[in-house]
């Protein structure tokens, strides 16, 4: 049996970053930029007004105050999206809207609130300036956000909503990113029934395909469900064949020591099994190896195969610990770990057989301190416990018990955003 670290190291040593593709920017959320992005425009393109107000020559405002306004002749209005036709002369002003280009001759903008605008009715041909302004007041300079020719986004950054916005501001509709892995998912078990079918006595619905597919999707991959295989080598091999053009294979179930646990044999025969037991709870039976696949472009590839345990909680927890980092690495990410916090554990966690325990907990912050409360029954078939938990408290393998009140590391599955 190998440690969590060793298992992760072996997995990450064998999965590779995928190739690049061009995608529409809105499809790229969470993907990693594969090229440096430069700008071929200035943003903003022209000096423009930061306020609704009057474009003026600042020296015309000298000495202006609420008691002693300076009156300027209004010669035009500049709206957004148009270029001012007139030039500003001393003693004149132009009404200007936020974002509209600064007319020639003007060096500052006085916002409406600092003029007598509110007292005037209709369209005045004069305005009273009530404050003194310095040159440059309320002007956004051309290129102050992005200058033409500059490097705007570095290769390797993850695309989040701000990056999507910046790309759009540059006029980029597509961008080169590291591809999302296509992940084939096969459930194994004679007892399983698809959720679209009636449930016969003695059978259970296949939930793993769905929880695992949802995890794949959440972390940026593209799930490709392969249905349900019976507990026979032939059935598993036949189904898996449909997934050999994927970038990763995940099977659930069939990796323990039972008479019908055939996934290990399939992995050993069809590919190269690396390990099948990890010192982790839940999830001791966890197989990993590389299998020969068919690249979409033709040719043979080597694709990682994760044989996750069948228990619904175990498959999800082992996914978070071992599969998620592999998916992120394939997508070109550098940070592969979930956020981890320190919390006071509110109930003891027992550790009976020197495995590292990942206990489902609810983490709450009280008085500036995190507290972790186990979700109750920790059986690995109790899938509803995963709906309650927002973290996994980690009990080290060398400690028989983590006592109530001890500080534990908690791998956060979710921060409470919703
Ligand atoms: P196994 O690892 O195949 O021995 O399965 C362990 C437990 O998980 C058994 O109780 C199975 O019925 C259950 N199980 C296996 N696969 C699934 C699945 N796809 N959906 C729901 N439960 C499953
Ligand atoms: Mg089974």
Coordinates of C-alpha atoms and ligand atoms in Angstrom, one line a residue:
X1 CA 0.0 0.0 0.0
X2 CA 1.4 3.4 -0.9
X3 CA 0.9 6.8 0.7
X4 CA -1.3 9.6 -0.6
X5 CA 1.8 11.6 -1.6
X6 CA 3.4 8.7 -3.4
X7 CA 0.2 7.9 -5.3
X8 CA -0.2 11.6 -6.3
X9 CA 3.4 11.8 -7.4
X10 CA 3.1 8.7 -9.5
X11 CA -0.1 10.0 -11.1
X12 CA 1.3 13.4 -11.9
X13 CA 4.5 11.9 -13.2
X14 CA 2.5 10.1 -15.9
X15 CA -0.1 12.6 -17.0
X16 CA 0.9 15.3 -19.5
X17 CA -0.3 18.7 -20.4
X18 CA -2.7 18.5 -23.4
X19 CA -2.3 20.4 -26.7
X20 CA -3.7 23.8 -27.5
X21 CA -6.8 24.8 -29.3
X22 CA -8.5 28.1 -30.4
X23 CA -11.8 28.7 -28.7
X24 CA -14.4 31.5 -28.4
X25 CA -13.5 33.5 -25.3
X26 CA -16.7 32.6 -23.5
X27 CA -16.0 28.9 -23.8
X28 CA -12.6 29.3 -22.1
X29 CA -13.6 30.1 -18.5
X30 CA -11.2 28.1 -16.3
X31 CA -8.9 27.2 -19.1
X32 CA -5.2 28.2 -19.3
X33 CA -4.0 30.8 -21.9
X34 CA -1.5 29.1 -24.2
X35 CA -0.1 32.3 -25.8
X36 CA 0.9 35.7 -24.6
X37 CA -1.7 38.3 -25.5
X38 CA -0.5 41.7 -26.8
X39 CA -2.7 44.7 -27.7
X40 CA -2.7 46.4 -31.0
X41 CA -4.8 49.2 -29.8
X42 CA -4.7 51.9 -27.0
X43 CA -7.4 51.5 -24.4
X44 CA -9.0 53.9 -24.0
X45 CA -8.3 54.9 -27.7
X46 CA -8.6 58.7 -27.0
X47 CA -8.4 61.1 -24.1
X48 CA -12.0 61.1 -22.8
X49 CA -14.1 62.5 -20.1
X50 CA -14.5 60.7 -16.7
X51 CA -17.6 62.7 -15.9
X52 CA -20.7 64.2 -17.3
X53 CA -19.9 68.0 -17.3
X54 CA -18.2 70.7 -19.2
X55 CA -14.9 70.5 -21.1
X56 CA -13.0 73.7 -20.4
X57 CA -9.6 75.4 -20.4
X58 CA -8.5 75.2 -16.8
X59 CA -7.1 78.7 -16.7
X60 CA -10.7 80.0 -17.4
X61 CA -11.7 78.5 -14.0
X62 CA -9.1 80.5 -12.0
X63 CA -10.7 82.1 -9.0
X64 CA -14.0 80.5 -9.6
X65 CA -16.1 79.7 -6.5
X66 CA -19.8 79.2 -5.6
X67 CA -19.9 82.8 -4.5
X68 CA -18.1 84.0 -7.6
X69 CA -18.8 81.8 -10.7
X70 CA -16.9 82.1 -13.9
X71 CA -19.3 82.2 -16.9
X72 CA -18.3 80.5 -20.1
X73 CA -20.1 80.4 -23.4
X74 CA -21.3 76.9 -24.3
X75 CA -20.5 76.2 -28.0
X76 CA -21.3 72.5 -28.5
X77 CA -22.1 69.2 -26.9
X78 CA -19.8 66.1 -27.2
X79 CA -21.5 62.8 -27.0
X80 CA -19.9 59.3 -26.7
X81 CA -19.0 57.6 -30.0
X82 CA -18.5 60.8 -31.9
X83 CA -15.5 63.0 -32.6
X84 CA -15.8 66.8 -31.5
X85 CA -16.1 69.0 -34.6
X86 CA -15.1 72.3 -32.9
X87 CA -12.1 73.4 -31.1
X88 CA -12.4 75.0 -27.7
X89 CA -11.4 78.7 -27.5
X90 CA -10.6 80.7 -24.3
X91 CA -13.8 81.7 -22.6
X92 CA -15.8 78.8 -24.0
X93 CA -16.9 75.4 -22.8
X94 CA -18.5 72.2 -24.3
X95 CA -21.0 70.0 -22.7
X96 CA -19.5 66.5 -22.5
X97 CA -20.7 63.1 -21.6
X98 CA -18.8 60.4 -19.7
X99 CA -16.6 58.6 -22.2
X100 CA -16.8 61.2 -24.9
X101 CA -13.5 62.4 -26.5
X102 CA -12.0 65.6 -25.1
X103 CA -12.2 68.3 -27.7
X104 CA -9.0 70.1 -29.0
X105 CA -8.2 73.1 -26.8
X106 CA -9.7 71.7 -23.6
X107 CA -7.5 70.5 -20.8
X108 CA -10.0 69.5 -18.1
X109 CA -13.6 68.7 -17.3
X110 CA -15.8 70.3 -14.7
X111 CA -18.5 68.0 -13.6
X112 CA -22.1 69.2 -13.6
X113 CA -22.2 69.2 -9.8
X114 CA -19.5 72.0 -9.8
X115 CA -21.4 74.2 -12.3
X116 CA -24.7 76.0 -12.1
X117 CA -26.3 73.4 -14.4
X118 CA -29.1 72.5 -12.0
X119 CA -30.3 76.1 -11.8
X120 CA -30.5 76.5 -15.6
X121 CA -33.6 75.3 -17.5
X122 CA -33.5 74.0 -21.0
X123 CA -30.3 74.0 -23.1
X124 CA -28.2 77.0 -21.8
X125 CA -25.7 78.6 -24.1
X126 CA -23.8 79.7 -21.0
X127 CA -22.6 77.8 -17.9
X128 CA -21.4 79.1 -14.5
X129 CA -18.3 77.3 -13.2
X130 CA -18.2 77.1 -9.4
X131 CA -14.8 75.6 -8.7
X132 CA -11.2 76.0 -9.9
X133 CA -9.9 72.9 -11.7
X134 CA -6.3 71.9 -12.5
X135 CA -5.2 70.7 -16.0
X136 CA -6.1 67.1 -16.5
X137 CA -9.1 67.1 -14.1
X138 CA -11.6 64.4 -14.9
X139 CA -9.8 63.3 -18.0
X140 CA -9.0 59.7 -18.7
X141 CA -5.9 59.5 -20.8
X142 CA -5.6 57.5 -24.0
X143 CA -3.8 54.2 -23.3
X144 CA -4.1 54.6 -19.5
X145 CA -5.5 51.1 -19.2
X146 CA -3.7 49.4 -22.0
X147 CA -1.1 50.8 -24.4
X148 CA -0.8 49.6 -27.9
X149 CA 1.9 47.0 -28.3
X150 CA 2.0 46.0 -24.6
X151 CA 1.8 42.5 -23.2
X152 CA -1.7 42.3 -21.6
X153 CA -2.1 38.7 -20.5
X154 CA 0.6 36.2 -19.9
X155 CA 0.7 32.7 -21.2
X156 CA -0.2 30.4 -18.3
X157 CA -2.9 32.5 -16.6
X158 CA -6.3 31.0 -16.0
X159 CA -9.1 32.7 -17.7
X160 CA -11.6 34.1 -15.3
X161 CA -14.4 36.6 -15.9
X162 CA -11.9 39.6 -15.8
X163 CA -9.7 38.0 -18.5
X164 CA -12.8 37.4 -20.7
X165 CA -13.6 41.1 -20.3
X166 CA -10.1 42.2 -21.1
X167 CA -9.9 39.9 -24.2
X168 CA -13.2 41.4 -25.4
X169 CA -11.9 44.9 -24.8
X170 CA -9.0 44.1 -27.1
X171 CA -11.5 42.9 -29.8
X172 CA -10.4 39.3 -29.4
X173 CA -13.3 36.8 -30.1
X174 CA -11.2 33.7 -29.9
X175 CA -8.1 32.8 -28.0
X176 CA -5.6 29.9 -27.8
X177 CA -5.9 27.8 -24.7
X178 CA -4.8 24.4 -23.4
X179 CA -7.5 21.9 -24.3
X180 CA -10.0 20.5 -21.8
X181 CA -9.5 16.8 -21.2
X182 CA -12.3 14.5 -22.5
X183 CA -12.9 12.0 -19.7
X184 CA -14.7 8.7 -20.3
X185 CA -16.6 7.4 -17.3
X186 CA -17.7 3.8 -16.9
X187 CA -19.7 2.5 -14.0
X188 CA -19.3 -1.2 -13.2
X189 CA -21.7 -3.4 -11.3
X190 CA -24.3 -6.1 -11.9
X191 CA -26.6 -4.2 -9.4
X192 CA -26.6 -1.0 -11.4
X193 CA -29.6 0.5 -13.3
X194 CA -29.6 3.7 -15.4
X195 CA -31.5 6.5 -13.9
X196 CA -33.9 6.6 -16.9
X197 CA -35.1 3.1 -16.1
X198 CA -37.6 1.7 -13.5
X199 CA -35.8 0.2 -10.5
X200 CA -36.2 -3.5 -10.1
X201 CA -36.0 -5.1 -6.7
X202 CA -32.4 -5.8 -5.7
X203 CA -30.9 -3.1 -8.0
X204 CA -29.7 0.4 -7.3
X205 CA -29.4 3.4 -9.5
X206 CA -26.1 4.3 -11.0
X207 CA -25.2 7.5 -9.2
X208 CA -21.4 7.4 -9.6
X209 CA -21.4 8.2 -13.3
X210 CA -23.3 11.4 -12.5
X211 CA -21.4 12.5 -9.5
X212 CA -18.1 11.9 -11.2
X213 CA -19.3 13.5 -14.5
X214 CA -20.3 16.6 -12.4
X215 CA -16.9 16.7 -10.8
X216 CA -15.2 16.4 -14.2
X217 CA -17.3 19.3 -15.5
X218 CA -16.7 21.4 -12.4
X219 CA -12.9 21.1 -12.7
X220 CA -12.9 21.9 -16.4
X221 CA -13.0 18.6 -18.2
X222 CA -15.6 17.2 -20.6
X223 CA -17.4 14.1 -19.3
X224 CA -18.2 11.3 -21.8
X225 CA -20.3 8.7 -20.0
X226 CA -19.9 5.1 -21.3
X227 CA -22.9 3.6 -19.4
X228 CA -22.8 0.6 -17.2
X229 CA -20.7 -2.5 -17.5
X230 CA -21.5 -5.9 -15.9
X231 CA -19.0 -7.4 -13.5
X232 CA -17.2 -9.3 -16.2
X233 CA -14.0 -8.7 -18.0
X234 CA -15.7 -8.9 -21.4
X235 CA -18.3 -6.4 -20.5
X236 CA -15.9 -3.9 -19.0
X237 CA -13.4 -4.2 -22.0
X238 CA -16.2 -3.9 -24.5
X239 CA -17.5 -0.7 -22.9
X240 CA -14.1 0.8 -22.3
X241 CA -13.4 0.4 -26.0
X242 CA -15.9 3.2 -26.7
X243 CA -13.7 5.5 -24.5
X244 CA -10.3 4.9 -25.9
X245 CA -10.3 8.2 -27.9
X246 CA -10.7 10.1 -24.6
X247 CA -7.9 11.7 -22.7
X248 CA -8.6 9.9 -19.5
X249 CA -10.6 6.9 -18.4
X250 CA -12.4 6.6 -15.1
X251 CA -14.1 3.4 -14.0
X252 CA -16.0 3.1 -10.7
X253 CA -16.4 -0.1 -8.7
X254 CA -14.8 -3.5 -9.2
X255 CA -11.4 -2.7 -7.7
X256 CA -11.8 -4.4 -4.3
X257 CA -11.0 -8.0 -3.5
X258 CA -14.4 -9.5 -4.2
X259 CA -15.0 -12.3 -6.6
X260 CA -16.5 -10.0 -9.2
X261 CA -14.0 -7.2 -9.0
X262 CA -12.6 -7.3 -12.5
X263 CA -11.4 -3.8 -13.2
X264 CA -7.9 -4.5 -11.8
X265 CA -7.6 -7.5 -14.2
X266 CA -8.8 -5.4 -17.1
X267 CA -6.3 -2.6 -16.3
X268 CA -3.5 -5.1 -15.9
X269 CA -4.2 -6.9 -19.2
X270 CA -5.2 -3.9 -21.4
X271 CA -2.6 -1.5 -20.0
X272 CA 0.0 -1.1 -17.4
X273 CA -1.2 -1.0 -13.8
X274 CA 0.8 1.2 -11.6
X275 CA -0.8 0.7 -8.2
X276 CA -4.2 -0.4 -6.8
X277 CA -4.1 0.3 -3.1
X278 CA -3.5 3.6 -1.3
X279 CA -3.3 4.3 2.4
X280 CA -6.4 6.5 2.4
X281 CA -9.8 6.4 3.9
X282 CA -12.2 6.3 2.2
X283 CA -10.8 4.8 -0.9
X284 CA -8.2 2.1 -0.1
X285 CA -8.9 0.2 -3.3
X286 CA -7.9 2.8 -5.9
X287 CA -6.3 1.6 -9.1
X288 CA -4.2 3.7 -11.4
X289 CA -2.4 2.9 -14.6
X290 CA -1.9 3.8 -18.2
X291 CA -3.8 2.3 -21.0
X292 CA -3.3 2.3 -24.8
X293 CA -5.8 4.6 -26.4
X294 CA -6.6 6.0 -29.9
X295 CA -5.7 9.6 -30.4
X296 CA -8.5 11.6 -32.2
X297 CA -6.0 12.6 -34.8
X298 CA -5.1 8.9 -35.3
X299 CA -2.2 6.9 -33.8
X300 CA -1.8 5.3 -30.4
X301 CA -1.8 7.3 -27.2
X302 CA -1.2 6.4 -23.6
X303 CA -4.1 7.5 -21.4
X304 CA -4.5 7.5 -17.6
X305 CA -7.0 5.1 -16.2
X306 CA -8.3 5.7 -12.7
X307 CA -10.2 2.7 -11.2
X308 CA -12.1 4.5 -8.5
X309 CA -13.8 2.6 -5.7
X310 CA -17.5 1.9 -6.2
X311 CA -18.8 3.3 -2.9
X312 CA -20.4 6.6 -3.8
X313 CA -18.6 8.7 -1.2
X314 CA -15.2 6.9 -1.9
X315 CA -15.4 7.6 -5.6
X316 CA -16.1 11.3 -5.0
X317 CA -13.4 11.8 -2.3
X318 CA -10.7 9.9 -4.2
X319 CA -11.7 12.0 -7.3
X320 CA -11.1 15.2 -5.3
X321 CA -7.7 13.9 -3.9
X322 CA -6.3 12.2 -7.0
X323 CA -8.2 12.8 -10.2
X324 CA -8.7 16.6 -9.8
X325 CA -5.0 17.3 -9.8
X326 CA -4.5 15.1 -12.9
X327 CA -7.2 17.0 -14.8
X328 CA -5.8 20.4 -13.7
X329 CA -2.3 19.3 -14.8
X330 CA -3.6 18.2 -18.2
X331 CA -5.2 21.6 -18.5
X332 CA -1.9 23.3 -18.0
X333 CA -2.6 24.6 -14.4
X334 CA 0.2 25.0 -11.9
X335 CA -1.6 25.1 -8.7
X336 CA -3.1 21.7 -8.3
X337 CA -4.2 21.8 -4.6
X338 CA -7.6 22.6 -3.1
X339 CA -7.5 25.5 -0.6
X340 CA -6.6 24.1 2.8
X341 CA -7.4 25.8 6.1
X342 CA -6.7 25.0 9.8
X343 CA -9.8 24.4 11.9
X344 CA -10.6 23.2 15.4
X345 CA -12.2 19.8 15.2
X346 CA -15.4 19.5 17.2
X347 CA -15.6 15.7 17.5
X348 CA -12.8 13.1 17.6
X349 CA -11.8 11.3 14.4
X350 CA -10.7 7.7 14.9
X351 CA -8.1 6.2 12.8
X352 CA -8.1 2.4 13.1
X353 CA -5.8 1.1 10.5
X354 CA -3.1 3.7 9.8
X355 CA -4.7 5.2 6.7
X356 CA -5.0 8.9 6.2
X357 CA -8.6 9.8 6.9
X358 CA -10.5 12.4 5.0
X359 CA -13.6 13.0 7.1
X360 CA -16.6 14.9 5.8
X361 CA -17.0 18.1 7.8
X362 CA -19.0 21.3 7.9
X363 CA -16.6 24.2 8.4
X364 CA -17.9 27.4 10.0
X365 CA -16.1 30.6 11.0
X366 CA -16.9 31.8 14.5
X367 CA -15.1 34.7 16.2
X368 CA -12.3 34.7 13.7
X369 CA -11.6 31.0 14.0
X370 CA -12.6 28.0 11.8
X371 CA -14.4 25.1 13.4
X372 CA -15.0 21.8 11.6
X373 CA -18.0 19.6 12.6
X374 CA -18.2 16.0 11.2
X375 CA -21.3 15.5 9.2
X376 CA -22.4 12.5 11.2
X377 CA -22.3 8.9 10.0
X378 CA -19.1 8.5 7.9
X379 CA -20.0 5.3 6.0
X380 CA -18.7 5.5 2.5
X381 CA -22.2 4.6 1.1
X382 CA -23.8 7.6 2.7
X383 CA -23.8 9.9 -0.2
X384 CA -26.0 12.5 1.4
X385 CA -23.2 13.3 3.8
X386 CA -21.4 14.8 0.8
X387 CA -24.2 17.2 0.3
X388 CA -23.8 18.4 3.9
X389 CA -20.0 18.7 3.9
X390 CA -18.0 21.7 2.6
X391 CA -14.7 20.3 3.5
X392 CA -12.6 17.1 4.3
X393 CA -10.8 17.2 7.6
X394 CA -7.5 15.3 7.3
X395 CA -6.5 12.9 10.1
X396 CA -2.9 11.9 9.8
X397 CA -2.1 8.2 9.3
X398 CA 0.3 8.0 12.3
X399 CA -2.2 9.2 14.9
X400 CA -4.7 6.7 16.3
X401 CA -7.1 9.5 17.2
X402 CA -7.5 13.2 16.5
X403 CA -9.0 14.6 19.7
X404 CA -11.9 17.0 20.0
X405 CA -10.4 20.5 20.1
X406 CA -7.3 19.5 18.1
X407 CA -6.3 21.7 15.1
X408 CA -6.7 19.8 11.8
X409 CA -6.0 20.6 8.2
X410 CA -9.2 20.8 6.2
X411 CA -9.3 20.5 2.5
X412 CA -12.1 22.8 1.4
X413 CA -14.4 21.4 -1.2
X414 CA -16.5 24.6 -1.2
X415 CA -16.4 28.0 0.3
X416 CA -19.9 29.1 1.1
X417 CA -20.6 31.2 -1.9
X418 CA -24.2 30.4 -2.4
Ligands
LIG1 P1 -17.6 -2.1 -5.5 O1 -16.4 -1.2 -5.4 O2 -17.9 -2.4 -6.9 O3 -17.4 -3.3 -4.6 O4 -18.8 -1.3 -5.0 C1 -18.9 -0.9 -3.6 C2 -20.3 -0.4 -3.3 O5 -20.6 0.7 -4.1 C3 -21.4 -1.4 -3.6 O6 -22.3 -1.3 -2.5 C4 -22.0 -1.0 -4.8 O7 -23.3 -1.3 -5.0 C5 -21.8 0.5 -4.7 N1 -21.7 1.1 -6.1 C6 -20.8 0.7 -7.0 N2 -21.0 1.4 -8.2 C7 -22.0 2.2 -8.0 C8 -22.6 3.2 -8.8 N3 -22.2 3.5 -10.0 N4 -23.6 4.0 -8.3 C9 -24.0 3.8 -7.0 N5 -23.4 2.9 -6.2 C10 -22.4 2.1 -6.6
LIG2 MG1 -19.1 -3.8 -7.8

